[in-house]
mmCIF file of C-alpha atoms in Angstrom:
data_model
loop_
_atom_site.group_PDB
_atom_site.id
_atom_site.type_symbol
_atom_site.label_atom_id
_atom_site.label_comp_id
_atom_site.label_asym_id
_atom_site.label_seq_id
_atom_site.Cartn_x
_atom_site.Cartn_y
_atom_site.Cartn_z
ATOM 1 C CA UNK A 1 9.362 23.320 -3.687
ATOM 2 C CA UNK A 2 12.225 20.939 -3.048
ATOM 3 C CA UNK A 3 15.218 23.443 -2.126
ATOM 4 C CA UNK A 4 17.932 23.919 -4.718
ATOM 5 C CA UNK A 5 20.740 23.088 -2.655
ATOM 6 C CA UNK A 6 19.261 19.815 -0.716
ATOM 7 C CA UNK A 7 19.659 18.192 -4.408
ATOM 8 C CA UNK A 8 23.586 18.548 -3.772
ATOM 9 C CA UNK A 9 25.284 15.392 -3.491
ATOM 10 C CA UNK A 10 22.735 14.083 -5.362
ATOM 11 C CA UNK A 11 23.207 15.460 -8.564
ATOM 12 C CA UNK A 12 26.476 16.631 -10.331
ATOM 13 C CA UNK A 13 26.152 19.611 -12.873
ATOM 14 C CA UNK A 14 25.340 17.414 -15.754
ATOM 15 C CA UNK A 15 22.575 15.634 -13.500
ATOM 16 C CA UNK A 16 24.357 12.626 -13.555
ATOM 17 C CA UNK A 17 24.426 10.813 -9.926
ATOM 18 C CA UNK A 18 27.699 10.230 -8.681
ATOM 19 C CA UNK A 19 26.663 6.370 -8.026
ATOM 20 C CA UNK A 20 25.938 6.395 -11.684
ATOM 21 C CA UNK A 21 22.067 5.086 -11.286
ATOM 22 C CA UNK A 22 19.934 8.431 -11.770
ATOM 23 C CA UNK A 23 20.434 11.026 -15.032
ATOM 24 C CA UNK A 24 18.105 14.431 -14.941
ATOM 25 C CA UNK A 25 15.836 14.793 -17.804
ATOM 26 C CA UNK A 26 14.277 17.514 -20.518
ATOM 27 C CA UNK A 27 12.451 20.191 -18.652
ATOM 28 C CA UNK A 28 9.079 19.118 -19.680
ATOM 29 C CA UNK A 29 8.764 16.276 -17.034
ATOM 30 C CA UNK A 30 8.781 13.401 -19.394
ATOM 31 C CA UNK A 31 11.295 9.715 -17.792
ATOM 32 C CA UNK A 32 12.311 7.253 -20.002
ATOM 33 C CA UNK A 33 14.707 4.405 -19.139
ATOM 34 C CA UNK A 34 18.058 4.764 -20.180
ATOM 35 C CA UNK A 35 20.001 1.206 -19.720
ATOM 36 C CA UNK A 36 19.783 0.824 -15.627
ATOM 37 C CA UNK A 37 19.058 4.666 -15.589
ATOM 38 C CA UNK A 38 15.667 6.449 -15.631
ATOM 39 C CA UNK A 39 15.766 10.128 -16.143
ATOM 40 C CA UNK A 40 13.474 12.192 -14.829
ATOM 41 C CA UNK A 41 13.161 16.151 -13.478
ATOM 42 C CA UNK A 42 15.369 17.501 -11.069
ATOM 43 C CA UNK A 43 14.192 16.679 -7.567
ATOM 44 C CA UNK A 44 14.616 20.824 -7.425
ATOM 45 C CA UNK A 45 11.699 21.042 -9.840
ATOM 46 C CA UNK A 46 9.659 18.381 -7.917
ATOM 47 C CA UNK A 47 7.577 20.090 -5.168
ATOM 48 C CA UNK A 48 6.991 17.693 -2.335
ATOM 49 C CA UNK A 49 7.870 14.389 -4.925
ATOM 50 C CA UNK A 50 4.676 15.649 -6.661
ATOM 51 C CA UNK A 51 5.693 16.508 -10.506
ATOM 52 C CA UNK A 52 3.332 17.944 -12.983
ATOM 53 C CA UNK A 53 0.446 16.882 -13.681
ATOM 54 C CA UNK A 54 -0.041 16.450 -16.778
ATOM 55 C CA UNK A 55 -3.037 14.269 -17.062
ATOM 56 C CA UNK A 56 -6.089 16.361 -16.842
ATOM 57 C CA UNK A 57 -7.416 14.972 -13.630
ATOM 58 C CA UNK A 58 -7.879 16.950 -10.225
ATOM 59 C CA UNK A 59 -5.043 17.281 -8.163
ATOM 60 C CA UNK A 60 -5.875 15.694 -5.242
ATOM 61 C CA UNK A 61 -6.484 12.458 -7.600
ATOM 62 C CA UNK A 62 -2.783 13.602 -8.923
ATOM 63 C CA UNK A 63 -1.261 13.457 -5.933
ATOM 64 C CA UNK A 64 -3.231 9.872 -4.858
ATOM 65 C CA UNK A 65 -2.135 8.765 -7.640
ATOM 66 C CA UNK A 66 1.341 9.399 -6.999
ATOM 67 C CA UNK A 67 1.133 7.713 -3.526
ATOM 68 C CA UNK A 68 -0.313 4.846 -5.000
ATOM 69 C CA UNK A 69 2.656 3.979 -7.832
ATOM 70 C CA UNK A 70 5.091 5.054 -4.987
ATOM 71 C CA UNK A 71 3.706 2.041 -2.826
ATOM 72 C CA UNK A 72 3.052 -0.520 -5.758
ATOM 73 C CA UNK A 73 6.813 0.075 -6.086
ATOM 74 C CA UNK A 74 7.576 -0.288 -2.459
ATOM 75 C CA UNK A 75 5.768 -3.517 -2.289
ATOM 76 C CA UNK A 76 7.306 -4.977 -5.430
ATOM 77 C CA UNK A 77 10.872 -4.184 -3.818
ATOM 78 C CA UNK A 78 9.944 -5.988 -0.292
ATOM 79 C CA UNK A 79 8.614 -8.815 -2.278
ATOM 80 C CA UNK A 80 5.073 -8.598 -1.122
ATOM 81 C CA UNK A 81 3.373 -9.368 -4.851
ATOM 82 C CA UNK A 82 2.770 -12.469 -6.906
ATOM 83 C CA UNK A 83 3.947 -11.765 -10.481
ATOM 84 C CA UNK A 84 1.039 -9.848 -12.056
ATOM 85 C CA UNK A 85 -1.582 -10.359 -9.091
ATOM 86 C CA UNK A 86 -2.385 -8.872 -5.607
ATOM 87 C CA UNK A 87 -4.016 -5.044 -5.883
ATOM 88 C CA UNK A 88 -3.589 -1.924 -4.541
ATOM 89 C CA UNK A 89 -6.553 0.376 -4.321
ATOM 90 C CA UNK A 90 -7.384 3.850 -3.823
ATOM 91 C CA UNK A 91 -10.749 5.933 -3.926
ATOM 92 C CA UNK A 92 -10.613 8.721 -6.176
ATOM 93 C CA UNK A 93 -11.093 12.013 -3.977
ATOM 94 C CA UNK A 94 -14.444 13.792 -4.200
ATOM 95 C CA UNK A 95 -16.221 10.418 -5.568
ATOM 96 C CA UNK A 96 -18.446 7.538 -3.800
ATOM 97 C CA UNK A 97 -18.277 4.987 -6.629
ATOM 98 C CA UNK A 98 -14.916 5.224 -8.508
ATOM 99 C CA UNK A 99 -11.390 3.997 -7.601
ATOM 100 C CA UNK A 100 -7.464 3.863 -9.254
ATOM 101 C CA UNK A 101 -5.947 0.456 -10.144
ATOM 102 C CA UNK A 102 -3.267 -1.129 -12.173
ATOM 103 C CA UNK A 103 -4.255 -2.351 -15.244
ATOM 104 C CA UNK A 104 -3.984 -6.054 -15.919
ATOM 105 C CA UNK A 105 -0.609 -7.643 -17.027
ATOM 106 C CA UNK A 106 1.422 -4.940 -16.002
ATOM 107 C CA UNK A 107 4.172 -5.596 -12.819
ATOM 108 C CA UNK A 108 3.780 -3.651 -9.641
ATOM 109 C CA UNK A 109 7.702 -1.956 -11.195
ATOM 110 C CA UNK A 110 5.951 -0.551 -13.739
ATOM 111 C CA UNK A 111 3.282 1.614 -12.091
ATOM 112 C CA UNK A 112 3.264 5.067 -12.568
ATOM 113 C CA UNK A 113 0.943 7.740 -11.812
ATOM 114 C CA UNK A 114 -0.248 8.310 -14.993
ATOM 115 C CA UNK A 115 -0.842 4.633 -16.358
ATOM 116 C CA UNK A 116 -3.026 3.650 -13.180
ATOM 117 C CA UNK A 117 -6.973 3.197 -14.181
ATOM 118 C CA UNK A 118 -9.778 4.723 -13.260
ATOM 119 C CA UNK A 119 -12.781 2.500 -12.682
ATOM 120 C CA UNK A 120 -16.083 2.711 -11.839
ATOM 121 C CA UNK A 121 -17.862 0.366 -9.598
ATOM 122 C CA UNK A 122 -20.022 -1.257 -12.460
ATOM 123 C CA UNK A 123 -16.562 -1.936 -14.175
ATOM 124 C CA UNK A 124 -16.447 0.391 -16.336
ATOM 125 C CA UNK A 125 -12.981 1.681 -17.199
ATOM 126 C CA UNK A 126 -13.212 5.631 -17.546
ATOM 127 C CA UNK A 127 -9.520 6.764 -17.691
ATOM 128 C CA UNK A 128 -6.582 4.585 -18.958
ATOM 129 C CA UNK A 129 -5.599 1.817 -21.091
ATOM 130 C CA UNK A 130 -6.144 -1.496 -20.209
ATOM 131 C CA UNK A 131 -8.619 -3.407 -17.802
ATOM 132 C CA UNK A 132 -8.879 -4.684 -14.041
ATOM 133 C CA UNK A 133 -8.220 -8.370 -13.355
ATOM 134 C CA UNK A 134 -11.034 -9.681 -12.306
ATOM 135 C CA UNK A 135 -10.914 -10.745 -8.624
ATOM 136 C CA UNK A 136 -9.281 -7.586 -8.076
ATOM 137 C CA UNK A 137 -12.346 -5.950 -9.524
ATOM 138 C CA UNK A 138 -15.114 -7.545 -7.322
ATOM 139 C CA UNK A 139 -12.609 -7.407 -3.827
ATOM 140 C CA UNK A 140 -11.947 -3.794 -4.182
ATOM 141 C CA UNK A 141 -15.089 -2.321 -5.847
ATOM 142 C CA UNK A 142 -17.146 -3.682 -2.808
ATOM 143 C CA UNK A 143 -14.853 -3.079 -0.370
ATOM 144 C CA UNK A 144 -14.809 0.829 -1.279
ATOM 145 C CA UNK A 145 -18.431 0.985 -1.029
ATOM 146 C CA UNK A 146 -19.253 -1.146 2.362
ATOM 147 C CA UNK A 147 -15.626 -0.353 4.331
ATOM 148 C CA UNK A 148 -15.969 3.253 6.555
ATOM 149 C CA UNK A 149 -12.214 3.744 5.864
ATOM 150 C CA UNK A 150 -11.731 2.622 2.336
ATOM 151 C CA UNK A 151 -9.833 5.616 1.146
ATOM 152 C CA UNK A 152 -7.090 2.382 0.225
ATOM 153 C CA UNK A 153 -7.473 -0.769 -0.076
ATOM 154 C CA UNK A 154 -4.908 -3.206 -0.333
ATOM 155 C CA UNK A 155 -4.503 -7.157 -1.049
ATOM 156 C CA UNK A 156 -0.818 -8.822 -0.990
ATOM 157 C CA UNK A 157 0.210 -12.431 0.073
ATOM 158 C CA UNK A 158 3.096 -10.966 1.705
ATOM 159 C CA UNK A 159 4.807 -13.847 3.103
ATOM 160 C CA UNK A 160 5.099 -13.685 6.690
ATOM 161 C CA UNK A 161 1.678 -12.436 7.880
ATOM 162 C CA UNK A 162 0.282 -14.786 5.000
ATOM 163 C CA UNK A 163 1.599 -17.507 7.068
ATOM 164 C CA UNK A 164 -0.229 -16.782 9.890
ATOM 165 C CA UNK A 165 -3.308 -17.296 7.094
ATOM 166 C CA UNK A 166 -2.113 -21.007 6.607
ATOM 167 C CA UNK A 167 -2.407 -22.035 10.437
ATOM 168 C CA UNK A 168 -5.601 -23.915 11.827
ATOM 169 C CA UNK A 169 -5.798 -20.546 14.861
ATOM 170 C CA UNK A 170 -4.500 -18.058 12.679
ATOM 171 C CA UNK A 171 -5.311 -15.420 14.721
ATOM 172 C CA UNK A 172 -2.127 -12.378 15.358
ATOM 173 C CA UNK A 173 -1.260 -13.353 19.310
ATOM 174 C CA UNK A 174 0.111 -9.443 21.265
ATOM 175 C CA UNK A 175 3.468 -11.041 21.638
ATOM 176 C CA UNK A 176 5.533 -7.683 20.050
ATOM 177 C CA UNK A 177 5.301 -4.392 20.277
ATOM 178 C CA UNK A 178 4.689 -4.511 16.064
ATOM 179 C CA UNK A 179 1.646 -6.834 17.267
ATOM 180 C CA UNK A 180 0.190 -4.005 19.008
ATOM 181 C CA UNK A 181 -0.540 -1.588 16.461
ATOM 182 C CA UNK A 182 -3.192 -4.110 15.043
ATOM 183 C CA UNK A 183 -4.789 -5.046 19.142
ATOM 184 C CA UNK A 184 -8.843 -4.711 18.814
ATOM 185 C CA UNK A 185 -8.389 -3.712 14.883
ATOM 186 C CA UNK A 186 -7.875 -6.983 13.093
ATOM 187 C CA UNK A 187 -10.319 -9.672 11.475
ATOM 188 C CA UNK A 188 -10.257 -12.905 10.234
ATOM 189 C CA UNK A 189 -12.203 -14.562 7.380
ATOM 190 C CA UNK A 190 -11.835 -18.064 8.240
ATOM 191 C CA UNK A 191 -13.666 -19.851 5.229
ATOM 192 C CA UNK A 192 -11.749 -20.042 1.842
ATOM 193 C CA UNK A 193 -13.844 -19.915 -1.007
ATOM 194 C CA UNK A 194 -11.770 -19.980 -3.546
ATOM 195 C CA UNK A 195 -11.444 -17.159 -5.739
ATOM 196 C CA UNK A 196 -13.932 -13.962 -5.869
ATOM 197 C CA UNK A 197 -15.667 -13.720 -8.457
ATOM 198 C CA UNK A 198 -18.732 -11.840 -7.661
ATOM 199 C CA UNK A 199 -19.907 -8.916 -5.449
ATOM 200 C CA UNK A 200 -21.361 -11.250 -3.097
ATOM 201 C CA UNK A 201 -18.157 -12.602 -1.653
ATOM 202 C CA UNK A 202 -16.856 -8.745 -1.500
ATOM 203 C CA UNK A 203 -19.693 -8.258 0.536
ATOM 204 C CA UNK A 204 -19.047 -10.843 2.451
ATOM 205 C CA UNK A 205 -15.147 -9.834 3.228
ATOM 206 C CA UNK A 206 -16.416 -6.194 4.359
ATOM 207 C CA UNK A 207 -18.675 -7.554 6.427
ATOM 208 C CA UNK A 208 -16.364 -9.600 8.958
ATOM 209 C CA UNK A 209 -14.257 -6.665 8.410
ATOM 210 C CA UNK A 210 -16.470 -4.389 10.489
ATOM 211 C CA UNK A 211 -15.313 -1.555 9.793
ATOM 212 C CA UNK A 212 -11.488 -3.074 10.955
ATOM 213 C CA UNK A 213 -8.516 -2.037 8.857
ATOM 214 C CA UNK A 214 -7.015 -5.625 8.838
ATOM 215 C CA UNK A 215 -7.972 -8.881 7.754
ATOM 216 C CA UNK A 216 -6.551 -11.957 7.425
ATOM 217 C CA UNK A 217 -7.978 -14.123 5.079
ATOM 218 C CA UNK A 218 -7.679 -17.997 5.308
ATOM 219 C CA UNK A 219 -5.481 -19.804 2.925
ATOM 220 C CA UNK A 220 -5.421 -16.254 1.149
ATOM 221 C CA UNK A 221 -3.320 -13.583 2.120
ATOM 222 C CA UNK A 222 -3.929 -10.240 3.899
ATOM 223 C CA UNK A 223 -6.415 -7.352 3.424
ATOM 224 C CA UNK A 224 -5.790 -3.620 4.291
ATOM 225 C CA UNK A 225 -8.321 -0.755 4.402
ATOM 226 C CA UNK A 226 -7.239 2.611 5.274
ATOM 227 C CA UNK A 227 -8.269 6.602 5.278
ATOM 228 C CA UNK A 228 -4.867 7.273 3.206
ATOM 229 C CA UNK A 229 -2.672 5.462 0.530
ATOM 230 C CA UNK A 230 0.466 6.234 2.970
ATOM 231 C CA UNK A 231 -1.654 4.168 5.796
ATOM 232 C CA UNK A 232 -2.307 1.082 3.969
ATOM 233 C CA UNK A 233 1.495 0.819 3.219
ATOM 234 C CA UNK A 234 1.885 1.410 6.725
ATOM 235 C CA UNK A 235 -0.252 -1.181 7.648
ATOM 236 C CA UNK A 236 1.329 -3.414 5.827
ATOM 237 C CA UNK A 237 5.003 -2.521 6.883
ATOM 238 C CA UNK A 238 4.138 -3.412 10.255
ATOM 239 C CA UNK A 239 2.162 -6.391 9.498
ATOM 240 C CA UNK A 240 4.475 -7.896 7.498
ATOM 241 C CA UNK A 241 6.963 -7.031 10.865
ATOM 242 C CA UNK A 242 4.718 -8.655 13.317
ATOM 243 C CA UNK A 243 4.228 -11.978 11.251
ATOM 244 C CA UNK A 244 7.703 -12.139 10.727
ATOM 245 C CA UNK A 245 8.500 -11.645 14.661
ATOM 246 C CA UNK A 246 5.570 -14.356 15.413
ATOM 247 C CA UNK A 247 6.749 -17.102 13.000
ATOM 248 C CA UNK A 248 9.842 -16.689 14.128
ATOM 249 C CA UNK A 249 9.454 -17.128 17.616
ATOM 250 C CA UNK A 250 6.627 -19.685 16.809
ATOM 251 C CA UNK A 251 9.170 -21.625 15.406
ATOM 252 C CA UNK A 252 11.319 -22.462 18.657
ATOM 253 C CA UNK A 253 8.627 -24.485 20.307
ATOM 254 C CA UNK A 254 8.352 -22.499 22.964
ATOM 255 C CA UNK A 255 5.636 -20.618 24.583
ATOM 256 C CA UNK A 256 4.951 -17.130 23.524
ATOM 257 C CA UNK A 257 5.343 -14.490 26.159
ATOM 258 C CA UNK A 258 1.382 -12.800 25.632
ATOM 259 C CA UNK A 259 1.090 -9.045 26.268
ATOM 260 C CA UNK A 260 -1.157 -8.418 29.381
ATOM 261 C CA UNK A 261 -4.592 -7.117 27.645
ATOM 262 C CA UNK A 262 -4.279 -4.090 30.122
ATOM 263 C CA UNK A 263 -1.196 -3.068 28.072
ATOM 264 C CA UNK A 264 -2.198 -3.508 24.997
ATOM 265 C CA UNK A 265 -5.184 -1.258 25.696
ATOM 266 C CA UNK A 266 -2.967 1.092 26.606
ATOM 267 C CA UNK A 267 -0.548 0.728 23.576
ATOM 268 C CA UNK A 268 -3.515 1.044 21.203
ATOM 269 C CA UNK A 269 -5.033 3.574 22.815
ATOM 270 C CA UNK A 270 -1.630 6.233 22.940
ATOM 271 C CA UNK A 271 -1.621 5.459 19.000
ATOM 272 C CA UNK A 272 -4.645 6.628 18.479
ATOM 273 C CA UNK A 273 -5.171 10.191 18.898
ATOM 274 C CA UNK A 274 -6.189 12.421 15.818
ATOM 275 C CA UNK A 275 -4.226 11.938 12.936
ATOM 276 C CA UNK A 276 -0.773 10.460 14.963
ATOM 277 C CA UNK A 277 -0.693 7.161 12.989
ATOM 278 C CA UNK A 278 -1.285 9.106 9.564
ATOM 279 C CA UNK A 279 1.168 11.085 10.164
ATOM 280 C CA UNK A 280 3.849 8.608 11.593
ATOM 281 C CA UNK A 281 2.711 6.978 8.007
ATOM 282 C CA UNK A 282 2.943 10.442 5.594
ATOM 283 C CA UNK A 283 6.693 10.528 6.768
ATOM 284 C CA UNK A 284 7.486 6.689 6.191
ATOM 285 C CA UNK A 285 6.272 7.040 2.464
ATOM 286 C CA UNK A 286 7.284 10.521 1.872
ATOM 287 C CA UNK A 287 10.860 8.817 3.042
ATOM 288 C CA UNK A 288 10.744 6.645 0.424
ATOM 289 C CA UNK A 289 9.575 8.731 -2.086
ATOM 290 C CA UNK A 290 13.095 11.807 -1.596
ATOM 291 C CA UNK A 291 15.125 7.823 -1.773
ATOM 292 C CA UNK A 292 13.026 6.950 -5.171
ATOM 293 C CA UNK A 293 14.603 9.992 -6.739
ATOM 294 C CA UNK A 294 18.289 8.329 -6.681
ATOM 295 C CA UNK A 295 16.824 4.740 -7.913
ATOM 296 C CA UNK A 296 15.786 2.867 -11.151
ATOM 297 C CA UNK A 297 12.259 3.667 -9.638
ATOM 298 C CA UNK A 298 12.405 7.462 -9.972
ATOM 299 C CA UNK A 299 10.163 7.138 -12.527
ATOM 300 C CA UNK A 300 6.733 6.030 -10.515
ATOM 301 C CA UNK A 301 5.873 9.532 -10.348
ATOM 302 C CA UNK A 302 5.242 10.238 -13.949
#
């Protein structure tokens, strides 16, 4: 449980920010939008940014799907989506064949907890309203049955390491330190296809994956599969970072200074002991989560 008295100086008596852009709400849990306000619970009744659940489902799909709106909402504020396309994924814990996604027509700013689907891998919608788009259907459903770490799995066209996707050699060159984190773990589908439409080309994507948590897809955008919902935003922090950095210097016309290979064995190899870059990526999102309480998007939790 969130301490009483770390919620001071962010709530006055009245629960009223002083910045005037977050009012507390009824006791039961409930948010609605009030003008540029959302009300919502007390952060003091909100144990570890997890509320209530109030849905009926287990609680370790609760608190997935609580990561899961937390990071549609991250991307939609960095810009990473395309009006109502690009999916996030995430398996539901405790099952092989069913995963969470947003239902179709809805913006990445409205996510919530609650209104994310459940799916099955045949399609068939067992918890929500709405239904899957349809490419986002056949990408992820195959992807969380053939990928080893599909726990997440997510799909932007986040501009800067899409750009890298647009390039004849497209491949990420170990030029940064960001660059590193993806060394040895990184694929690349170089045929575009057009768009997915069946489980074949699903297939297909998990299989040049190889079991890699990156891919970048030609002409497409970017694919992420990770253990944890926190990872894939990670992931995508950083790779977002590195195509920035790489365009950027790409763009003076002058050579790239290249990583020695020794060093980037070494780099990838410190980042990898048990559970370091999971939990480097639990604190980045549970970051943004405490800062979601004082914003418009306090309400992705509900």
């Amino acid at each position: 449980m969130v301490a009483e008295s770390q919620t001071q100086g962010v709530l006055s008596q009245n629960g009223t920010c002083k910045n005037g852009t977050l009012n507390s709400a009824s006791q039961n849990g409930s948010s609605k939008k009030n003008g540029s306000c959302v009300t919502v619970d007390s952060p003091s009744q909100i144990s570890e940014f997890y509320p209530k659940n109030n849905l009926g489902c287990s609680e370790e799909e609760w608190k997935v799907r609580v990561d899961l709106a937390a990071i549609h909402r991250l991307c939609n504020n960095n810009c990473w989506n395309e009006g109502i396309q690009n999916h996030l994924t995430a398996a539901v814990p405790g099952c092989t064949d069913q995963f969470l996604i947003i239902a179709f027509g809805l913006l990445w700013s409205q996510v919530t907890a609650s209104n994310l689907l459940t799916v099955d891998s045949e399609g068939k919608v067992l918890r929500g309203e709405g239904k899957p788009e349809a490419t986002a259907f056949w990408i992820h459903s195959r992807l969380h049955l053939k990928h080893p770490l599909a726990g997440c799995v997510a799909h932007t066209h986040q501009p800067w390491a899409t750009a890298l996707c647009c390039l004849q050699d497209m491949e990420l060159p170990m030029c940064h330190q960001n660059n590193l984190r993806f060394y040895d773990d990184i694929a690349y589908d170089r045929q575009y296809k057009g768009l997915i439409l069946d489980g074949y080309e699903g297939d297909r994507l998990a299989k040049i994956m190889d079991g890699k948590r990156t891919l970048l897809h030609a002409n497409h955008g970017i694919i992420v599969c990770t253990e944890t919902v926190a990872e894939a935003f990670d992931y995508l922090y950083y790779l977002e970072k590195a195509g920035e950095i790489t365009v950027k210097a790409m763009s003076t016309g002058r050579p790239l200074q290249l990583i020695p290979d020794n060093v980037c064995k070494v780099f990838h190899t410190d980042m990898e002991p048990p559970h370091l870059v999971k939990e480097f990526a639990r604190l980045h999102l549970e970051s943004h989560k405490k800062q979601f309480l004082k914003t418009i998007d306090a309400d992705y939790c509900l």
